[in-house]
């Protein structure tokens, strides 16, 4: 019998899950899956580590009751499929920890109330992240839940790196750069020494390029600067988010186009980025396969902006030893990596074209002054590790679920 840790990543219309078993301090992946299309016709699939389907189901519209129904269904499914193993804890991805939460925390009603206050800072994510936490607090109050924050890894950045040039009274309200995708960057910082010891001890820029996308400058494995700021809207263009924008554009939208806050939120979070520029899709695979001029324009702007941000982050680091690509686009889109590496030629990156097409892990030539790598991220494992450590699960100390 092993203690099992359930990792949940709840999005606007999906609930992704993974289960890890504690074998002493080692975490072994056991099963994973997703509930999708929660707001229309929900679907469920779960597979074991070798990809064998353990369960599959579809529901008609309105039959599953959203995130709460999905969480309840998953709890029943796990009850039936964990066999002799015992569910010991749930670890959640929570996008924003605000000023207060610099490390994973055991969740209570009081903590959920504090995290709810941060919903306006990540409207695309935070409210959804909290839904399964609330459902499990109500249904399984005895089950320890740990919230792991995408902002936490960046807390160690200098005040200078976190500051906006705004009046002090606004800054004091917590209006500053937080940075996101921290669980991904923390995972990569933890495995980088096994790929490139010198870079891990030195200066690295990680490009996390998924639907959401950002870049992070690491010095000796710690976050020094990142492209995302106060919200996950800042930085490079993303699937549907605009990335950096002159704040004057927002004033123009209000004054001239008479848009209100919700309309602007929808435009900047859901209608912009690759989707808005291309008019074709937010999906990089579709854009790369498309003949539409808008698709090419979107890909060009995406890689151009990343190239410029590389310069900014390399300046923050005072040079560069390695460039790392991760997440959906970073791990799988060789043509995008090629363009970015070309833009980083002046930083000493020389691409090995065959290695890039083969997917790495090392995609720079032997003689390249700066190394380039493709390293798959694993945010789920990072969350499971945090949950295990926070609760001392599977260790000699035994479970420790005292709230802080
Ligand atoms: P999320 O941020 O939702 O976790 P992912 O990390 O899964 O997103 O990344 C999704 C992005 O990765 C999409 O734009 C998708 O088109 C892109 N992607 C995945 N596989 C490929 C591929 N083989 N070639 C190009 N892009 C890909």
GROMACS .gro file of C-alpha atoms and ligand atoms in nm:
model
  431
    1UNK     CA    1   0.000   0.000   0.000
    2UNK     CA    2   0.133   0.345  -0.091
    3UNK     CA    3   0.013   0.695  -0.015
    4UNK     CA    4  -0.122   0.861  -0.330
    5UNK     CA    5  -0.105   1.231  -0.413
    6UNK     CA    6  -0.361   1.375  -0.652
    7UNK     CA    7  -0.245   1.678  -0.852
    8UNK     CA    8  -0.518   1.904  -0.993
    9UNK     CA    9  -0.486   2.180  -1.250
   10UNK     CA   10  -0.826   2.340  -1.303
   11UNK     CA   11  -0.877   2.568  -1.604
   12UNK     CA   12  -1.181   2.759  -1.727
   13UNK     CA   13  -1.343   2.453  -1.883
   14UNK     CA   14  -1.113   2.167  -1.788
   15UNK     CA   15  -0.976   1.974  -1.493
   16UNK     CA   16  -0.642   1.802  -1.556
   17UNK     CA   17  -0.530   1.546  -1.300
   18UNK     CA   18  -0.234   1.321  -1.220
   19UNK     CA   19  -0.181   1.072  -0.942
   20UNK     CA   20   0.163   0.997  -0.797
   21UNK     CA   21   0.247   0.724  -0.544
   22UNK     CA   22   0.493   0.795  -0.261
   23UNK     CA   23   0.764   0.533  -0.253
   24UNK     CA   24   0.961   0.672   0.041
   25UNK     CA   25   1.066   1.014  -0.090
   26UNK     CA   26   1.041   0.903  -0.453
   27UNK     CA   27   0.724   0.992  -0.642
   28UNK     CA   28   0.605   0.747  -0.904
   29UNK     CA   29   0.351   0.854  -1.168
   30UNK     CA   30   0.048   0.622  -1.143
   31UNK     CA   31  -0.229   0.757  -1.364
   32UNK     CA   32  -0.333   1.083  -1.529
   33UNK     CA   33  -0.613   1.228  -1.736
   34UNK     CA   34  -0.849   1.516  -1.793
   35UNK     CA   35  -1.209   1.623  -1.776
   36UNK     CA   36  -1.272   1.867  -2.062
   37UNK     CA   37  -1.549   2.076  -2.215
   38UNK     CA   38  -1.703   2.115  -1.870
   39UNK     CA   39  -1.926   2.400  -1.986
   40UNK     CA   40  -2.069   2.217  -2.288
   41UNK     CA   41  -2.053   1.839  -2.342
   42UNK     CA   42  -1.806   1.709  -2.081
   43UNK     CA   43  -1.559   1.431  -2.159
   44UNK     CA   44  -1.342   1.226  -1.927
   45UNK     CA   45  -1.038   1.012  -1.997
   46UNK     CA   46  -0.780   0.855  -1.765
   47UNK     CA   47  -0.478   0.649  -1.862
   48UNK     CA   48  -0.210   0.462  -1.672
   49UNK     CA   49   0.162   0.539  -1.710
   50UNK     CA   50   0.190   0.328  -2.026
   51UNK     CA   51  -0.106   0.501  -2.189
   52UNK     CA   52  -0.359   0.221  -2.134
   53UNK     CA   53  -0.707   0.374  -2.099
   54UNK     CA   54  -0.845   0.315  -1.749
   55UNK     CA   55  -1.170   0.503  -1.796
   56UNK     CA   56  -1.352   0.710  -2.055
   57UNK     CA   57  -1.689   0.881  -2.047
   58UNK     CA   58  -1.899   1.153  -2.211
   59UNK     CA   59  -2.193   1.347  -2.074
   60UNK     CA   60  -2.476   1.541  -2.237
   61UNK     CA   61  -2.491   1.919  -2.186
   62UNK     CA   62  -2.587   2.007  -1.827
   63UNK     CA   63  -2.548   1.651  -1.696
   64UNK     CA   64  -2.226   1.692  -1.496
   65UNK     CA   65  -2.266   2.027  -1.307
   66UNK     CA   66  -1.940   2.197  -1.407
   67UNK     CA   67  -1.622   2.186  -1.197
   68UNK     CA   68  -1.804   2.061  -0.884
   69UNK     CA   69  -1.955   1.770  -1.075
   70UNK     CA   70  -1.618   1.697  -1.237
   71UNK     CA   71  -1.440   1.696  -0.899
   72UNK     CA   72  -1.703   1.464  -0.748
   73UNK     CA   73  -1.682   1.228  -1.049
   74UNK     CA   74  -1.303   1.220  -1.024
   75UNK     CA   75  -1.317   1.144  -0.649
   76UNK     CA   76  -1.544   0.845  -0.719
   77UNK     CA   77  -1.325   0.728  -1.008
   78UNK     CA   78  -1.014   0.739  -0.790
   79UNK     CA   79  -1.193   0.559  -0.508
   80UNK     CA   80  -1.261   0.274  -0.753
   81UNK     CA   81  -0.917   0.277  -0.924
   82UNK     CA   82  -0.662   0.339  -0.650
   83UNK     CA   83  -0.696  -0.020  -0.532
   84UNK     CA   84  -0.496  -0.075  -0.213
   85UNK     CA   85  -0.341   0.274  -0.234
   86UNK     CA   86  -0.473   0.548  -0.013
   87UNK     CA   87  -0.534   0.905  -0.124
   88UNK     CA   88  -0.326   1.109   0.122
   89UNK     CA   89  -0.340   1.461  -0.019
   90UNK     CA   90  -0.431   1.684  -0.311
   91UNK     CA   91  -0.189   1.938  -0.460
   92UNK     CA   92  -0.335   2.222  -0.666
   93UNK     CA   93  -0.188   2.456  -0.921
   94UNK     CA   94  -0.295   2.806  -0.819
   95UNK     CA   95  -0.179   3.077  -1.051
   96UNK     CA   96  -0.156   3.374  -0.812
   97UNK     CA   97  -0.022   3.376  -0.456
   98UNK     CA   98  -0.006   3.756  -0.435
   99UNK     CA   99   0.233   3.931  -0.196
  100UNK     CA  100   0.167   3.691   0.089
  101UNK     CA  101   0.228   3.339  -0.042
  102UNK     CA  102   0.591   3.272  -0.130
  103UNK     CA  103   0.572   2.894  -0.087
  104UNK     CA  104   0.316   2.610  -0.102
  105UNK     CA  105   0.054   2.627   0.171
  106UNK     CA  106  -0.193   2.393   0.338
  107UNK     CA  107  -0.538   2.517   0.241
  108UNK     CA  108  -0.807   2.619   0.489
  109UNK     CA  109  -1.131   2.817   0.442
  110UNK     CA  110  -0.940   3.127   0.552
  111UNK     CA  111  -0.668   3.073   0.292
  112UNK     CA  112  -0.931   3.022   0.018
  113UNK     CA  113  -1.088   3.354   0.117
  114UNK     CA  114  -0.749   3.527   0.077
  115UNK     CA  115  -0.684   3.359  -0.257
  116UNK     CA  116  -1.030   3.462  -0.377
  117UNK     CA  117  -0.928   3.827  -0.331
  118UNK     CA  118  -0.662   3.769  -0.599
  119UNK     CA  119  -0.915   3.664  -0.868
  120UNK     CA  120  -0.901   4.005  -1.043
  121UNK     CA  121  -0.523   3.963  -1.086
  122UNK     CA  122  -0.564   3.648  -1.297
  123UNK     CA  123  -0.921   3.645  -1.428
  124UNK     CA  124  -0.854   3.367  -1.677
  125UNK     CA  125  -0.725   3.128  -1.411
  126UNK     CA  126  -0.758   3.202  -1.040
  127UNK     CA  127  -1.135   3.156  -0.991
  128UNK     CA  128  -1.121   2.821  -1.174
  129UNK     CA  129  -0.814   2.705  -0.978
  130UNK     CA  130  -1.009   2.756  -0.656
  131UNK     CA  131  -1.323   2.563  -0.759
  132UNK     CA  132  -1.200   2.207  -0.687
  133UNK     CA  133  -1.034   2.331  -0.366
  134UNK     CA  134  -1.371   2.458  -0.240
  135UNK     CA  135  -1.554   2.144  -0.356
  136UNK     CA  136  -1.308   1.915  -0.173
  137UNK     CA  137  -1.305   2.131   0.142
  138UNK     CA  138  -1.683   2.083   0.154
  139UNK     CA  139  -1.695   1.714   0.058
  140UNK     CA  140  -1.369   1.581   0.206
  141UNK     CA  141  -1.266   1.824   0.485
  142UNK     CA  142  -1.029   1.563   0.633
  143UNK     CA  143  -0.823   1.541   0.310
  144UNK     CA  144  -0.518   1.775   0.323
  145UNK     CA  145  -0.495   2.011   0.025
  146UNK     CA  146  -0.186   2.209  -0.069
  147UNK     CA  147  -0.193   2.514  -0.297
  148UNK     CA  148   0.119   2.558  -0.511
  149UNK     CA  149   0.162   2.899  -0.672
  150UNK     CA  150   0.290   3.000  -1.015
  151UNK     CA  151   0.411   3.326  -0.863
  152UNK     CA  152   0.606   3.177  -0.569
  153UNK     CA  153   0.930   3.094  -0.755
  154UNK     CA  154   0.971   3.461  -0.851
  155UNK     CA  155   0.941   3.598  -0.496
  156UNK     CA  156   1.318   3.606  -0.461
  157UNK     CA  157   1.360   3.858  -0.746
  158UNK     CA  158   1.512   4.191  -0.644
  159UNK     CA  159   1.278   4.480  -0.564
  160UNK     CA  160   1.421   4.653  -0.869
  161UNK     CA  161   1.316   4.368  -1.098
  162UNK     CA  162   0.967   4.367  -0.944
  163UNK     CA  163   0.902   4.741  -0.961
  164UNK     CA  164   0.682   4.941  -1.195
  165UNK     CA  165   0.763   5.311  -1.223
  166UNK     CA  166   0.442   5.409  -1.045
  167UNK     CA  167   0.382   5.631  -0.741
  168UNK     CA  168   0.477   5.459  -0.416
  169UNK     CA  169   0.119   5.446  -0.284
  170UNK     CA  170   0.017   5.234  -0.585
  171UNK     CA  171   0.321   5.005  -0.550
  172UNK     CA  172   0.243   4.959  -0.180
  173UNK     CA  173  -0.098   4.816  -0.272
  174UNK     CA  174   0.085   4.523  -0.432
  175UNK     CA  175   0.092   4.657  -0.786
  176UNK     CA  176   0.427   4.514  -0.896
  177UNK     CA  177   0.567   4.244  -1.120
  178UNK     CA  178   0.496   3.892  -0.987
  179UNK     CA  179   0.588   3.663  -1.277
  180UNK     CA  180   0.412   3.332  -1.354
  181UNK     CA  181   0.482   2.978  -1.482
  182UNK     CA  182   0.695   2.949  -1.167
  183UNK     CA  183   0.621   2.578  -1.117
  184UNK     CA  184   0.754   2.509  -1.465
  185UNK     CA  185   1.067   2.722  -1.410
  186UNK     CA  186   1.129   2.566  -1.071
  187UNK     CA  187   1.107   2.218  -1.224
  188UNK     CA  188   1.349   2.313  -1.503
  189UNK     CA  189   1.591   2.471  -1.256
  190UNK     CA  190   1.581   2.143  -1.060
  191UNK     CA  191   1.667   1.923  -1.361
  192UNK     CA  192   1.901   2.159  -1.550
  193UNK     CA  193   2.213   2.035  -1.363
  194UNK     CA  194   2.161   1.687  -1.513
  195UNK     CA  195   2.176   1.842  -1.865
  196UNK     CA  196   2.419   2.131  -1.828
  197UNK     CA  197   2.596   2.179  -1.497
  198UNK     CA  198   2.777   2.496  -1.604
  199UNK     CA  199   2.456   2.666  -1.722
  200UNK     CA  200   2.269   2.554  -1.410
  201UNK     CA  201   2.530   2.732  -1.200
  202UNK     CA  202   2.537   3.027  -1.440
  203UNK     CA  203   2.298   3.234  -1.655
  204UNK     CA  204   2.004   3.069  -1.833
  205UNK     CA  205   1.691   3.195  -2.007
  206UNK     CA  206   1.400   2.948  -2.012
  207UNK     CA  207   1.134   2.996  -2.280
  208UNK     CA  208   0.807   2.842  -2.157
  209UNK     CA  209   0.607   2.849  -2.479
  210UNK     CA  210   0.260   2.698  -2.441
  211UNK     CA  211  -0.085   2.855  -2.485
  212UNK     CA  212   0.029   3.083  -2.208
  213UNK     CA  213   0.391   3.181  -2.268
  214UNK     CA  214   0.668   3.359  -2.086
  215UNK     CA  215   1.046   3.378  -2.049
  216UNK     CA  216   1.243   3.365  -1.726
  217UNK     CA  217   1.603   3.459  -1.653
  218UNK     CA  218   1.770   3.222  -1.405
  219UNK     CA  219   2.096   3.284  -1.225
  220UNK     CA  220   2.225   2.976  -1.043
  221UNK     CA  221   1.874   2.828  -1.057
  222UNK     CA  222   1.696   3.132  -0.911
  223UNK     CA  223   1.455   3.363  -1.091
  224UNK     CA  224   1.613   3.701  -1.161
  225UNK     CA  225   1.358   3.850  -1.403
  226UNK     CA  226   1.066   3.734  -1.614
  227UNK     CA  227   0.849   3.866  -1.895
  228UNK     CA  228   0.515   3.831  -1.715
  229UNK     CA  229   0.427   4.102  -1.466
  230UNK     CA  230   0.132   4.196  -1.243
  231UNK     CA  231  -0.096   3.956  -1.432
  232UNK     CA  232  -0.028   3.670  -1.677
  233UNK     CA  233  -0.110   3.914  -1.959
  234UNK     CA  234   0.230   4.081  -1.985
  235UNK     CA  235   0.537   3.985  -2.189
  236UNK     CA  236   0.540   3.798  -2.518
  237UNK     CA  237   0.228   3.740  -2.734
  238UNK     CA  238   0.044   3.419  -2.641
  239UNK     CA  239  -0.232   3.200  -2.787
  240UNK     CA  240  -0.505   3.455  -2.717
  241UNK     CA  241  -0.329   3.709  -2.489
  242UNK     CA  242  -0.163   4.021  -2.627
  243UNK     CA  243   0.153   4.034  -2.411
  244UNK     CA  244   0.322   4.371  -2.353
  245UNK     CA  245   0.111   4.665  -2.457
  246UNK     CA  246   0.154   5.038  -2.431
  247UNK     CA  247  -0.090   5.129  -2.149
  248UNK     CA  248  -0.195   5.419  -2.371
  249UNK     CA  249  -0.374   5.162  -2.589
  250UNK     CA  250  -0.606   5.082  -2.297
  251UNK     CA  251  -0.688   5.454  -2.257
  252UNK     CA  252  -0.758   5.475  -2.629
  253UNK     CA  253  -0.993   5.175  -2.610
  254UNK     CA  254  -1.182   5.345  -2.325
  255UNK     CA  255  -1.193   5.698  -2.466
  256UNK     CA  256  -1.231   5.640  -2.837
  257UNK     CA  257  -1.388   5.295  -2.869
  258UNK     CA  258  -1.598   5.339  -2.552
  259UNK     CA  259  -1.502   4.992  -2.429
  260UNK     CA  260  -1.560   4.900  -2.065
  261UNK     CA  261  -1.329   4.697  -1.838
  262UNK     CA  262  -1.491   4.360  -1.918
  263UNK     CA  263  -1.481   4.428  -2.292
  264UNK     CA  264  -1.111   4.520  -2.271
  265UNK     CA  265  -1.043   4.215  -2.056
  266UNK     CA  266  -1.204   3.993  -2.317
  267UNK     CA  267  -1.010   4.162  -2.599
  268UNK     CA  268  -0.669   4.141  -2.431
  269UNK     CA  269  -0.704   3.795  -2.270
  270UNK     CA  270  -0.918   3.605  -2.522
  271UNK     CA  271  -0.916   3.774  -2.863
  272UNK     CA  272  -0.555   3.886  -2.906
  273UNK     CA  273  -0.216   3.715  -2.938
  274UNK     CA  274  -0.171   3.454  -3.212
  275UNK     CA  275  -0.548   3.433  -3.260
  276UNK     CA  276  -0.602   3.807  -3.294
  277UNK     CA  277  -0.305   3.873  -3.524
  278UNK     CA  278  -0.364   3.572  -3.750
  279UNK     CA  279  -0.742   3.578  -3.759
  280UNK     CA  280  -0.694   3.203  -3.806
  281UNK     CA  281  -0.617   3.024  -3.478
  282UNK     CA  282  -0.451   3.042  -3.138
  283UNK     CA  283  -0.289   2.703  -3.202
  284UNK     CA  284   0.070   2.704  -3.325
  285UNK     CA  285   0.029   2.374  -3.513
  286UNK     CA  286  -0.257   2.521  -3.716
  287UNK     CA  287  -0.062   2.842  -3.785
  288UNK     CA  288   0.249   2.659  -3.903
  289UNK     CA  289   0.037   2.448  -4.140
  290UNK     CA  290  -0.166   2.745  -4.271
  291UNK     CA  291  -0.116   2.928  -4.603
  292UNK     CA  292  -0.299   3.237  -4.474
  293UNK     CA  293  -0.083   3.554  -4.463
  294UNK     CA  294  -0.225   3.630  -4.118
  295UNK     CA  295  -0.085   3.302  -3.986
  296UNK     CA  296   0.266   3.389  -4.108
  297UNK     CA  297   0.233   3.740  -3.961
  298UNK     CA  298   0.137   3.600  -3.620
  299UNK     CA  299   0.430   3.356  -3.616
  300UNK     CA  300   0.666   3.636  -3.720
  301UNK     CA  301   0.546   3.872  -3.446
  302UNK     CA  302   0.563   3.590  -3.185
  303UNK     CA  303   0.928   3.508  -3.263
  304UNK     CA  304   1.029   3.874  -3.311
  305UNK     CA  305   0.894   3.966  -2.968
  306UNK     CA  306   1.064   3.667  -2.808
  307UNK     CA  307   1.393   3.770  -2.972
  308UNK     CA  308   1.362   4.119  -2.823
  309UNK     CA  309   1.275   3.987  -2.477
  310UNK     CA  310   1.580   3.759  -2.492
  311UNK     CA  311   1.793   4.071  -2.523
  312UNK     CA  312   1.622   4.229  -2.223
  313UNK     CA  313   1.662   3.922  -2.002
  314UNK     CA  314   2.024   3.865  -2.114
  315UNK     CA  315   2.089   4.226  -2.008
  316UNK     CA  316   1.935   4.153  -1.667
  317UNK     CA  317   2.168   3.851  -1.638
  318UNK     CA  318   2.474   4.032  -1.778
  319UNK     CA  319   2.523   3.762  -2.044
  320UNK     CA  320   2.396   3.417  -2.129
  321UNK     CA  321   2.523   3.060  -2.087
  322UNK     CA  322   2.217   2.864  -2.204
  323UNK     CA  323   1.877   2.893  -2.365
  324UNK     CA  324   1.612   2.633  -2.275
  325UNK     CA  325   1.288   2.562  -2.462
  326UNK     CA  326   0.991   2.399  -2.292
  327UNK     CA  327   0.606   2.350  -2.299
  328UNK     CA  328   0.393   2.266  -2.607
  329UNK     CA  329   0.554   2.500  -2.863
  330UNK     CA  330   0.900   2.497  -2.703
  331UNK     CA  331   0.912   2.117  -2.689
  332UNK     CA  332   0.752   2.039  -3.025
  333UNK     CA  333   0.779   2.325  -3.275
  334UNK     CA  334   1.125   2.296  -3.437
  335UNK     CA  335   1.061   2.586  -3.684
  336UNK     CA  336   0.983   2.821  -3.395
  337UNK     CA  337   1.296   2.717  -3.205
  338UNK     CA  338   1.499   2.772  -3.523
  339UNK     CA  339   1.372   3.130  -3.562
  340UNK     CA  340   1.432   3.211  -3.196
  341UNK     CA  341   1.783   3.068  -3.204
  342UNK     CA  342   1.854   3.273  -3.516
  343UNK     CA  343   1.738   3.584  -3.327
  344UNK     CA  344   1.971   3.481  -3.043
  345UNK     CA  345   2.274   3.443  -3.273
  346UNK     CA  346   2.427   3.764  -3.133
  347UNK     CA  347   2.405   3.606  -2.785
  348UNK     CA  348   2.633   3.323  -2.903
  349UNK     CA  349   2.366   3.062  -2.989
  350UNK     CA  350   2.454   2.845  -3.291
  351UNK     CA  351   2.179   2.599  -3.383
  352UNK     CA  352   2.250   2.236  -3.476
  353UNK     CA  353   1.972   2.197  -3.736
  354UNK     CA  354   1.962   1.817  -3.732
  355UNK     CA  355   1.948   1.806  -3.352
  356UNK     CA  356   1.671   2.068  -3.355
  357UNK     CA  357   1.463   1.864  -3.599
  358UNK     CA  358   1.525   1.556  -3.385
  359UNK     CA  359   1.394   1.744  -3.078
  360UNK     CA  360   1.718   1.765  -2.879
  361UNK     CA  361   1.779   1.758  -2.590
  362UNK     CA  362   2.087   1.961  -2.696
  363UNK     CA  363   2.010   2.161  -3.009
  364UNK     CA  364   2.319   2.385  -3.027
  365UNK     CA  365   2.640   2.287  -3.208
  366UNK     CA  366   2.940   2.160  -3.012
  367UNK     CA  367   3.120   2.488  -3.086
  368UNK     CA  368   2.827   2.709  -2.984
  369UNK     CA  369   2.938   2.965  -2.728
  370UNK     CA  370   2.592   2.951  -2.566
  371UNK     CA  371   2.412   2.617  -2.531
  372UNK     CA  372   2.051   2.560  -2.639
  373UNK     CA  373   1.834   2.282  -2.499
  374UNK     CA  374   1.487   2.132  -2.532
  375UNK     CA  375   1.377   2.007  -2.190
  376UNK     CA  376   1.019   1.886  -2.124
  377UNK     CA  377   0.858   2.058  -1.829
  378UNK     CA  378   0.670   1.871  -1.556
  379UNK     CA  379   0.462   2.108  -1.345
  380UNK     CA  380   0.254   1.817  -1.210
  381UNK     CA  381   0.559   1.647  -1.060
  382UNK     CA  382   0.670   1.978  -0.906
  383UNK     CA  383   0.326   2.018  -0.742
  384UNK     CA  384   0.335   1.658  -0.617
  385UNK     CA  385   0.684   1.715  -0.472
  386UNK     CA  386   0.574   2.033  -0.296
  387UNK     CA  387   0.267   1.856  -0.157
  388UNK     CA  388   0.472   1.560  -0.038
  389UNK     CA  389   0.731   1.784   0.128
  390UNK     CA  390   0.477   2.018   0.286
  391UNK     CA  391   0.297   1.722   0.447
  392UNK     CA  392   0.604   1.496   0.496
  393UNK     CA  393   0.413   1.219   0.315
  394UNK     CA  394   0.589   0.887   0.270
  395UNK     CA  395   0.885   0.999   0.483
  396UNK     CA  396   1.000   0.873   0.823
  397UNK     CA  397   0.844   1.182   0.986
  398UNK     CA  398   0.497   1.072   0.873
  399UNK     CA  399   0.211   1.299   0.770
  400UNK     CA  400   0.220   1.654   0.896
  401UNK     CA  401  -0.090   1.848   0.809
  402UNK     CA  402  -0.080   2.120   1.070
  403UNK     CA  403  -0.191   2.446   0.911
  404UNK     CA  404   0.066   2.724   0.917
  405LIG     P1  405  -0.093   2.498  -2.215
  405LIG     O1  406  -0.034   2.632  -2.189
  405LIG     O2  407  -0.241   2.501  -2.241
  405LIG     O3  408  -0.049   2.389  -2.119
  405LIG     P2  409   0.074   2.355  -2.405
  405LIG     O4  410   0.200   2.365  -2.326
  405LIG     O5  411   0.012   2.222  -2.422
  405LIG     O6  412  -0.035   2.460  -2.358
  405LIG     O7  413   0.105   2.417  -2.551
  405LIG     C1  414   0.006   2.430  -2.646
  405LIG     C2  415   0.069   2.489  -2.771
  405LIG     O8  416   0.170   2.400  -2.818
  405LIG     C3  417  -0.032   2.506  -2.886
  405LIG     O9  418  -0.009   2.629  -2.953
  405LIG     C4  419   0.005   2.390  -2.977
  405LIG    O10  420  -0.025   2.417  -3.112
  405LIG     C5  421   0.155   2.385  -2.957
  405LIG     N1  422   0.208   2.256  -3.005
  405LIG     C6  423   0.193   2.134  -2.953
  405LIG     N2  424   0.253   2.041  -3.032
  405LIG     C7  425   0.305   2.108  -3.137
  405LIG     C8  426   0.378   2.070  -3.254
  405LIG     N3  427   0.408   1.944  -3.278
  405LIG     N4  428   0.417   2.168  -3.340
  405LIG     C9  429   0.385   2.297  -3.318
  405LIG     N5  430   0.317   2.339  -3.208
  405LIG    C10  431   0.277   2.246  -3.121
   0.00000   0.00000   0.00000
